[in-house]
Coordinates of C-alpha atoms in Angstrom, one line a residue:
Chain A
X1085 CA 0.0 0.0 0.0
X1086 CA 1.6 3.1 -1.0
X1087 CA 1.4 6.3 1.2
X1088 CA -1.5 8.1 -0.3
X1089 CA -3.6 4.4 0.1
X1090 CA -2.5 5.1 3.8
X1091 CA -3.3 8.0 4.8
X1092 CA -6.9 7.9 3.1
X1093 CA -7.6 4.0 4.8
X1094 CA -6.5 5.8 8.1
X1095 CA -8.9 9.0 8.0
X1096 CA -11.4 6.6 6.5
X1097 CA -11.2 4.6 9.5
X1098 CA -11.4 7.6 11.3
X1099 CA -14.7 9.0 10.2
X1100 CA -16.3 5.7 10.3
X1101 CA -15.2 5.0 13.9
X1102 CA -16.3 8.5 15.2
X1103 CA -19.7 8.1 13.3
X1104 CA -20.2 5.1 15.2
X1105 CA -20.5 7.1 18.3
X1106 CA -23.3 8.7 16.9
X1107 CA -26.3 7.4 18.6
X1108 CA -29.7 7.9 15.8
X1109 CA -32.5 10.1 17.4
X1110 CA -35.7 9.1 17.3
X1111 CA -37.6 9.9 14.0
X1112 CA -40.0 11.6 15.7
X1113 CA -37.9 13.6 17.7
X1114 CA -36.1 14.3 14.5
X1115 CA -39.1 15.9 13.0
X1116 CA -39.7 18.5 15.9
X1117 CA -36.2 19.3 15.3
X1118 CA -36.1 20.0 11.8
X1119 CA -39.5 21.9 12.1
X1120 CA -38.1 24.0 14.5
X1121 CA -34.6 24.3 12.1
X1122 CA -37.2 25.5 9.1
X1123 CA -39.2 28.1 11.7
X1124 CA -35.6 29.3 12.3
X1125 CA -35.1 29.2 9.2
X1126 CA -38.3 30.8 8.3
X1127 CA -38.0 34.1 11.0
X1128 CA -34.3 34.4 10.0
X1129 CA -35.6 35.2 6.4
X1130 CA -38.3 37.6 7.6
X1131 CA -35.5 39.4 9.4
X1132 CA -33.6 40.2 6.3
X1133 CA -36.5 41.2 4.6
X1134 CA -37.2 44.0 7.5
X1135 CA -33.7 44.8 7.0
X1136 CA -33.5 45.2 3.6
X1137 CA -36.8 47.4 2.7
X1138 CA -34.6 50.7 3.2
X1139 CA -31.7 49.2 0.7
X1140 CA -34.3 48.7 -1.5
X1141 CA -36.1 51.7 -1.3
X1142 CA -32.6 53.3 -2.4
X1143 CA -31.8 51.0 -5.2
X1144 CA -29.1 49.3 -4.4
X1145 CA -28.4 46.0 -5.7
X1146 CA -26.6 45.3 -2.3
X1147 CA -28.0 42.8 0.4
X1148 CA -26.9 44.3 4.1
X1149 CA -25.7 41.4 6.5
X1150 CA -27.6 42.2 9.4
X1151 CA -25.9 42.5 12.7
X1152 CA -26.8 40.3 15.7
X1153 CA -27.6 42.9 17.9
X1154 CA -30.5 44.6 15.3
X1155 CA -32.1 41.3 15.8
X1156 CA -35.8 41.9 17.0
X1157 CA -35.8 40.4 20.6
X1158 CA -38.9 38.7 19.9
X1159 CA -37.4 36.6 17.2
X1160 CA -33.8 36.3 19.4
X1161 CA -36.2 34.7 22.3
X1162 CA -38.3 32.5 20.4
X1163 CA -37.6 30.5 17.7
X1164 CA -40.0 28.0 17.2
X1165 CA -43.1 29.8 16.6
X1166 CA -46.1 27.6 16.4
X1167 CA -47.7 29.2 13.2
X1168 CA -45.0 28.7 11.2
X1169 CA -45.9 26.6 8.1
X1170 CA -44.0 23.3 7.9
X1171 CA -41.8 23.5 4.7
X1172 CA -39.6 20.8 3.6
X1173 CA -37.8 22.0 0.4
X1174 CA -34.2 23.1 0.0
X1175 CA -35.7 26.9 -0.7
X1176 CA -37.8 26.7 2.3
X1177 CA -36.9 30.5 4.0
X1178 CA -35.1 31.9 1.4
X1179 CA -35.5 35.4 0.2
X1180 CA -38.2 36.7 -1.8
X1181 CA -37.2 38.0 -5.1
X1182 CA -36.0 41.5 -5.3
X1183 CA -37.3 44.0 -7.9
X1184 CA -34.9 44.3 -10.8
X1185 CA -35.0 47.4 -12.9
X1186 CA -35.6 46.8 -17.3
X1187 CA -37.8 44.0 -16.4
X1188 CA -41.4 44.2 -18.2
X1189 CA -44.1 43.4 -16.0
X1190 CA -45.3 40.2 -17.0
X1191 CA -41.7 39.4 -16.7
X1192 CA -41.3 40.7 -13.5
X1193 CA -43.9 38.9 -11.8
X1194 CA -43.5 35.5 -13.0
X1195 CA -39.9 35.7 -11.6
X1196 CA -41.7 37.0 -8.3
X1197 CA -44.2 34.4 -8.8
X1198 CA -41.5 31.1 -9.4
X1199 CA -39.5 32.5 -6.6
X1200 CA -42.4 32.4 -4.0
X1201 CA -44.1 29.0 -5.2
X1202 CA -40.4 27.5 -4.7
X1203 CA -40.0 29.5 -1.3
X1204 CA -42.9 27.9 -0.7
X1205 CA -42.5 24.4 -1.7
X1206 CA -45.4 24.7 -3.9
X1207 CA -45.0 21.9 -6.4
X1208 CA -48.6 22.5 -8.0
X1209 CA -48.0 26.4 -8.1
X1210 CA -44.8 26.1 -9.4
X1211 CA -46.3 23.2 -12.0
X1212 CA -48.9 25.8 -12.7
X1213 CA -46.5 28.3 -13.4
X1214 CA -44.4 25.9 -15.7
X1215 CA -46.7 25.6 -18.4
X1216 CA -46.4 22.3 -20.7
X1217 CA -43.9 24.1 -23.0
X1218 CA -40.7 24.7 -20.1
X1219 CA -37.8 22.6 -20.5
X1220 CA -35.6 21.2 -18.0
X1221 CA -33.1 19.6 -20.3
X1222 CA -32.1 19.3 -23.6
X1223 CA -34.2 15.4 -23.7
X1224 CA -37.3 18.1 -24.0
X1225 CA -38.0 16.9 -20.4
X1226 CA -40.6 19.4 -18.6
X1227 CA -41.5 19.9 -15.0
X1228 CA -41.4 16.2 -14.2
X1229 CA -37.9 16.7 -14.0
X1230 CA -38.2 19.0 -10.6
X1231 CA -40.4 15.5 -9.2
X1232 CA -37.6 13.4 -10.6
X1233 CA -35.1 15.9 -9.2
X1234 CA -36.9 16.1 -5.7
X1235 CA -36.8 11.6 -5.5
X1236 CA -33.3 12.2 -5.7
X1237 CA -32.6 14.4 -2.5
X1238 CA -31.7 17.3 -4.4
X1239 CA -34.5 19.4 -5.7
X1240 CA -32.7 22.6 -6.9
X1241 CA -35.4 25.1 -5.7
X1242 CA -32.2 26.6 -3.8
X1243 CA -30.3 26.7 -6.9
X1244 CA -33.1 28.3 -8.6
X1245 CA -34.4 30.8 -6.4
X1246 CA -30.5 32.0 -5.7
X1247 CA -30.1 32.5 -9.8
X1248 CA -33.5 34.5 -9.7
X1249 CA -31.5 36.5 -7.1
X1250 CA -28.9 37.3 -9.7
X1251 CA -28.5 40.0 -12.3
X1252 CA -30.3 38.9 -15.5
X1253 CA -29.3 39.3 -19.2
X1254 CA -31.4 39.1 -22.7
X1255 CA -31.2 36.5 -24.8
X1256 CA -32.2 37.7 -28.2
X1257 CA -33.3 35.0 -30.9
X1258 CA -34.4 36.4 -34.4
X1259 CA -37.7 35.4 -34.8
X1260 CA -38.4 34.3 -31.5
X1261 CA -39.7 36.4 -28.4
X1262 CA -36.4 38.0 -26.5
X1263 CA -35.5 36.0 -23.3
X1264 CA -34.9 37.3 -20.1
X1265 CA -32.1 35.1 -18.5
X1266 CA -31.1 34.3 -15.0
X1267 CA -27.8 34.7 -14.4
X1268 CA -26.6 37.3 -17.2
X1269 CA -23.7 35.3 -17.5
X1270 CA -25.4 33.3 -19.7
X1271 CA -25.6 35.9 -22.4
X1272 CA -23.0 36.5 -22.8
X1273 CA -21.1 35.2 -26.1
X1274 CA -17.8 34.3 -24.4
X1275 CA -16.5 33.7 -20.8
X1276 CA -13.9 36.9 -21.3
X1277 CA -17.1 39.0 -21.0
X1278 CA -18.5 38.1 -18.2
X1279 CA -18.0 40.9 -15.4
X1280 CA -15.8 39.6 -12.2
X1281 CA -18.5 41.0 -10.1
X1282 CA -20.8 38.1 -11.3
X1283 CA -18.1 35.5 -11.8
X1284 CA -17.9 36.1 -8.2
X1285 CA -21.6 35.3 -7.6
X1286 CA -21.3 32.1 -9.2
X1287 CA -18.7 31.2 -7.3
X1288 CA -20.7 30.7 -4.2
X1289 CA -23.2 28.4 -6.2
X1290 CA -20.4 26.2 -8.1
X1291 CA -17.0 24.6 -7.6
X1292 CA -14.1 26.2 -9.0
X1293 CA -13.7 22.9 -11.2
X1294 CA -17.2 23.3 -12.0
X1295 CA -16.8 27.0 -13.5
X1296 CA -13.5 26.2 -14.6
X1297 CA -14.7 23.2 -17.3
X1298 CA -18.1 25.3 -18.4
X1299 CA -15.6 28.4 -19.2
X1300 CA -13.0 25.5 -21.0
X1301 CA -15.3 23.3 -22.8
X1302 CA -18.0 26.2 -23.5
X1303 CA -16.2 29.2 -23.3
X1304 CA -19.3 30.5 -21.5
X1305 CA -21.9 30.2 -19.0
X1306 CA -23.2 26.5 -19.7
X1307 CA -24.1 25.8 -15.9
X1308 CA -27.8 26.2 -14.8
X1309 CA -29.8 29.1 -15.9
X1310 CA -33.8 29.9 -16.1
X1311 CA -35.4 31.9 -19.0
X1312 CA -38.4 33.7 -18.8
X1313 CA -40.3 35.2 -22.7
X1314 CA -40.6 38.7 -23.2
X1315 CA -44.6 37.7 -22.6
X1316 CA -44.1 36.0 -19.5
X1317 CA -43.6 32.5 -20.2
X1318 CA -41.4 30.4 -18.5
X1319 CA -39.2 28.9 -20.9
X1320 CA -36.2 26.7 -19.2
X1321 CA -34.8 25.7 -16.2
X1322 CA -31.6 23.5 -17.5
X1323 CA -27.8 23.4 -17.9
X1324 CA -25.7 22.3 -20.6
X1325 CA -25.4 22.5 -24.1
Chain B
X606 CA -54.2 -0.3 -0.8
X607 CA -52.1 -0.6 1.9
X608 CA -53.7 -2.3 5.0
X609 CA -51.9 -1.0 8.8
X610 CA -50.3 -4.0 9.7
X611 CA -48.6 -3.8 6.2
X612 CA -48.0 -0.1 7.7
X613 CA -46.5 -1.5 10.8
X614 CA -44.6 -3.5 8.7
X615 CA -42.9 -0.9 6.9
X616 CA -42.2 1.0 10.0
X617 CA -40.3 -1.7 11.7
X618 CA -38.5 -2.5 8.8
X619 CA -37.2 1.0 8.6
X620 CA -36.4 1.2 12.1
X621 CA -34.1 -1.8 12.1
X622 CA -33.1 -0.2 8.6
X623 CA -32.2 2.6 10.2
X624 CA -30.4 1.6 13.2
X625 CA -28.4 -0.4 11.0
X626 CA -27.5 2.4 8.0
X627 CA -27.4 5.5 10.2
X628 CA -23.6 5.7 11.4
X629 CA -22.7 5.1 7.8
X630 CA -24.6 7.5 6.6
X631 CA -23.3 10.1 8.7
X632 CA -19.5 8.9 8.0
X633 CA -20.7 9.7 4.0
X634 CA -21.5 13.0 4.8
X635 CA -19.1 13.9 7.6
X636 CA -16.2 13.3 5.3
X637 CA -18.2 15.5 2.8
X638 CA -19.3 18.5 5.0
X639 CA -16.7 19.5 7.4
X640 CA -19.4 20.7 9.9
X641 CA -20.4 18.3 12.4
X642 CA -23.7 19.4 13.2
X643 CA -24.8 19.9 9.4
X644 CA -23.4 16.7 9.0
X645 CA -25.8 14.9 11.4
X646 CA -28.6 16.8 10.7
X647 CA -28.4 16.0 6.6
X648 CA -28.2 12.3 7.4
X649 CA -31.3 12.8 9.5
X650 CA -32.8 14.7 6.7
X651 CA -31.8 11.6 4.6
X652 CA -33.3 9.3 6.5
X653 CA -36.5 11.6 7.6
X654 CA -36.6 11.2 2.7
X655 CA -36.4 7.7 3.5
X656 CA -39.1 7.0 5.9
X657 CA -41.4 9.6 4.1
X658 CA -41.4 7.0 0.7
X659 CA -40.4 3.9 2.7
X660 CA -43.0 1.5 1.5
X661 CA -41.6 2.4 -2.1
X662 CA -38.1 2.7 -1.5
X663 CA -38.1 -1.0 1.0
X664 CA -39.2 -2.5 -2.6
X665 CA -36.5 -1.2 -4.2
X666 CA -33.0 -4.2 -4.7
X667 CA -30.5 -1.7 -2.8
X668 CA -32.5 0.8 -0.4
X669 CA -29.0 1.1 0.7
X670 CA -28.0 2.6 -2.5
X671 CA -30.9 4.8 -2.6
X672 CA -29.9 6.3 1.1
X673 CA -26.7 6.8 -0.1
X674 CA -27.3 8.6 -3.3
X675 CA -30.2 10.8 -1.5
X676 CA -27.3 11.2 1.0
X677 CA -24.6 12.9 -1.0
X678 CA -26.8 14.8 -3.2
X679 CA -28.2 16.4 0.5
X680 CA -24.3 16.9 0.9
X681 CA -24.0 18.5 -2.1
X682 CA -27.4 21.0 -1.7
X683 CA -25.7 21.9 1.6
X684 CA -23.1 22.7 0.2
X685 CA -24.1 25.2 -3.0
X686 CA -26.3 27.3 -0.6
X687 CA -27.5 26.0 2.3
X688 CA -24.0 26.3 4.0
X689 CA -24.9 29.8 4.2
X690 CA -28.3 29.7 5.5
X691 CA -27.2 27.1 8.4
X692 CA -24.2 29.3 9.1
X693 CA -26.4 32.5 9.4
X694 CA -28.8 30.3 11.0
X695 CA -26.2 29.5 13.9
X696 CA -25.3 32.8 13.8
X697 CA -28.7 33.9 15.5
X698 CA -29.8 31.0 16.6
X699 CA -27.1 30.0 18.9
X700 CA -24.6 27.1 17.5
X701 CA -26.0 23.8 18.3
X702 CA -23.9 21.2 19.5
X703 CA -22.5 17.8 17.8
X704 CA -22.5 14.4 19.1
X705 CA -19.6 13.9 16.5
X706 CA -16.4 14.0 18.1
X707 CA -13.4 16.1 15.9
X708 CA -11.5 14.7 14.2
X709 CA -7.9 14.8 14.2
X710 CA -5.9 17.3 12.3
X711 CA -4.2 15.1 9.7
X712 CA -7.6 13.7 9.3
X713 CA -9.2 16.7 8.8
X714 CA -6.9 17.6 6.9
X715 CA -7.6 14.8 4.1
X716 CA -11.3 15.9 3.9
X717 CA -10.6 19.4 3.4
X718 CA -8.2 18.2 0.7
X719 CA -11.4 16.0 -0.7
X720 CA -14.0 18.4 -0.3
X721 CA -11.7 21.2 -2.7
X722 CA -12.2 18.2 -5.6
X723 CA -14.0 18.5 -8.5
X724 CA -17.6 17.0 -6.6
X725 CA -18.2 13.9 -8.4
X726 CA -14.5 13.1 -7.6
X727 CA -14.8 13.9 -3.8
X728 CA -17.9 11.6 -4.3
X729 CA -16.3 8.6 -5.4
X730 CA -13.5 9.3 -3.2
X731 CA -15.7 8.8 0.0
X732 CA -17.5 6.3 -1.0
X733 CA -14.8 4.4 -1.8
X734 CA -12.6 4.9 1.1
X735 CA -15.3 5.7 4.0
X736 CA -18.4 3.5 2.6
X737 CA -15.6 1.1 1.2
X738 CA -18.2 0.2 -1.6
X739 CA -16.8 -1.5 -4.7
X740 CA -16.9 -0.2 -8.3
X741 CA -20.2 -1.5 -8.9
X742 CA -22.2 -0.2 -6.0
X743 CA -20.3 3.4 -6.7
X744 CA -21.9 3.6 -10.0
X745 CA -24.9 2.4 -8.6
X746 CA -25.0 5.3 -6.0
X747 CA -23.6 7.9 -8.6
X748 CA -26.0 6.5 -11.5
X749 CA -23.1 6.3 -13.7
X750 CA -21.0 3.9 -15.3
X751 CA -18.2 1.8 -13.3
X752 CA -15.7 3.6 -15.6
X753 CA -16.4 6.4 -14.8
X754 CA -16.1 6.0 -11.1
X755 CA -12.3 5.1 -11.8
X756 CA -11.7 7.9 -14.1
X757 CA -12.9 10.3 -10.6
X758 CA -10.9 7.3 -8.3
X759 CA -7.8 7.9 -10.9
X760 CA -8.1 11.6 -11.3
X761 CA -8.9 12.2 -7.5
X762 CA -5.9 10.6 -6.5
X763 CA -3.7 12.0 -9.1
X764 CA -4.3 15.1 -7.5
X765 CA -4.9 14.2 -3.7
X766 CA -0.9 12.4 -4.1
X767 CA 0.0 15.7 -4.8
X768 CA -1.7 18.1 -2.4
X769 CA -1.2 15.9 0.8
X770 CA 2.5 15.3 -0.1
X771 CA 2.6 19.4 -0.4
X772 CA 0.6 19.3 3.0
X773 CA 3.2 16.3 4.8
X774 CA 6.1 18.6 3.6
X775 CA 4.5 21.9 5.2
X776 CA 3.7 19.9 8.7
X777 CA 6.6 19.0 11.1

């Protein structure tokens, strides 16, 4: 066994042993938890939105962090509040979208509208949203694909509702109704082009390796993206090429 | 339709399943989320997916494979945006405590050192070495082919020989 084999058997060992020392909670006790984790969750996210109204009232693009001590002591001293609703989606107490200036209307609020179905975990609003004509990969599969994707343990409502977040850009097809597109990044026609201010937005979604091999092999933004019609359509959801 | 003792059923089943799969689970996604507490909270997410669609997933050949794919894929959520939320969650919330004891520091060091792969590499590479699953059951996990699990195995390594070696140099 060479060293490498060595050291990754011995910190394998490692985790395994410690993991062992694990004892599993009750399920039940495991849901009260979580619940409680999402209400969290849940008042954490109506925080920020309090604390963003001035930003956005001046027009910056910029979300504040909010300091501890501007916590409301009523969320500080309790948080589990019994009227939360019980959401079990990987966007559950994100953000609402942000208004983004050069968006039509219809645009605007189906962004607004995907964005609070997912922060919802409203598979039939979001489904409803969809339409029969969005795509969710090249296959021509359609909002199945969020079902399929949910099955799997990862639904991407995160992933989605933090590219609604980001600055968008239009994709312009001759012929066809202009799309709006989520991130801009995406249209643009090479990765040179692409401002480092947004680059650095991705970064907190993908790997380096991941951004690295979409810039190599694409020479632009080929990662996930969402497109929304000039009239309001949702058009994709997908990545690749 | 289901009748309740074939409910009770099920729910025994997955309890025993459960007991039995747990640690393992949380050894997957220790080695891929460095926090302890995130780490033992996504493995009972896992398992909270599992119990949810148990009377499907108990039919399936390897509800193993199925708890393991869910798991890393959790791993992976966790780690695109919800390491973010949980952190700022802490933040207010207080830090919760982990029944996971630390590690030590040339172990952790080898996760960090897996965790800044490529993810499908860091993937194999704990599945492999923590699960200790063979080529086969890899794929199976990472719906892929067995090739291309050693093509992540090879390329991991390639590049884990060098960065611990450069790490083993820098440490007395």
């Amino acid at each position: 066994m060479n060293k490498l084999e060595q050291r990754m058997e011995e910190a394998a060992a490692e985790v395994r042993q410690v993991s062992r020392l694990v004892r599993p909670r009750d399920i039940g006790a495991t849901r009260s938890r979580n619940s409680a984790r999402l209400a969290f969750a849940t008042a954490f996210a109506v925080v920020i939105g309090i604390g963003i109204i001035p930003f956005l009232t001046r027009g910056t693009d910029v979300v504040p962090l909010v300091s501890p001590g501007s916590v409301p002591s009523t969320v500080a001293t309790d948080p589990t509040p019994t009227t939360a609703p019980e959401l079990d989606c990987s966007a559950a107490g994100m953000p609402q979208a942000e208004p983004q200036p050069d968006l039509p209307e219809v645009v605007a609020a189906m962004r607004a509208d995907i964005v609070g179905a997912a922060t919802a975990c409203d598979y039939d609003a979001l489904e409803a949203l969809a339409g029969p004509r969005l795509l969710t990969n090249f296959g021509g599969g359609g909002f199945e694909s969020f079902y399929t994707w949910r099955d799997q343990g990862d639904d991407m409502l995160d992933l989605m509702v933090s590219l609604l977040a980001m600055p968008h850009g239009l994709q312009v097809i001759e012929g066809q109704p202009d799309i709006y597109a989520w991130p801009a990044a995406f249209t643009y026609d090479s990765w040179d082009e692409i401002p480092e201010q947004e680059l650095e937005g991705l970064r907190d979604l993908y790997t380096d390796e991941e951004l690295r091999q979409s810039e190599e092999f694409f020479d632009g933004y080929a990662l996930w993206r969402l497109g929304i019609t000039e009239d309001g359509d949702w058009k994709f959801f997908l990545a690749g090429d | 339709m289901s009748s309740a003792s074939d409910r009770t059923t099920h729910l025994e089943s997955f309890d025993s399943f459960y007991r039995r799969e747990y640690s393992g689970i949380v050894a997957i996604v220790r080695a891929l989320v460095r926090d302890g507490t995130a780490a033992e909270d996504l493995a009972q997410d896992t398992f909270m997916s599992a119990n949810r669609h148990w009377p499907k997933i108990s039919g399936y050949d390897q509800p193993r494979a199925w708890v393991r794919r869910v798991a890393i894929n959790k791993a992976t959520s966790f780690l695109r945006w919800r390491g973010a939320e949980w952190r700022a969650v802490n933040r207010f919330g207080g830090q919760r405590e982990t029944t996971i004891p630390e590690l030590s520091p040339a172990g952790e060091e080898v996760w960090s050192e897996v965790r800044r792969l490529p993810r499908r590499q860091a993937q194999a590479v704990v599945l492999h070495y923590v699960a200790q699953l063979t080529m086969g059951e890899i794929a199976e996990v990472m719906e892929c082919s067995t090739g291309a699990v050693k093509s992540h195995l090879s390329r991991a390594r390639s590049t884990l020989s060098t960065t611990l070696s450069e790490w083993s140099e820098e440490t007395p």
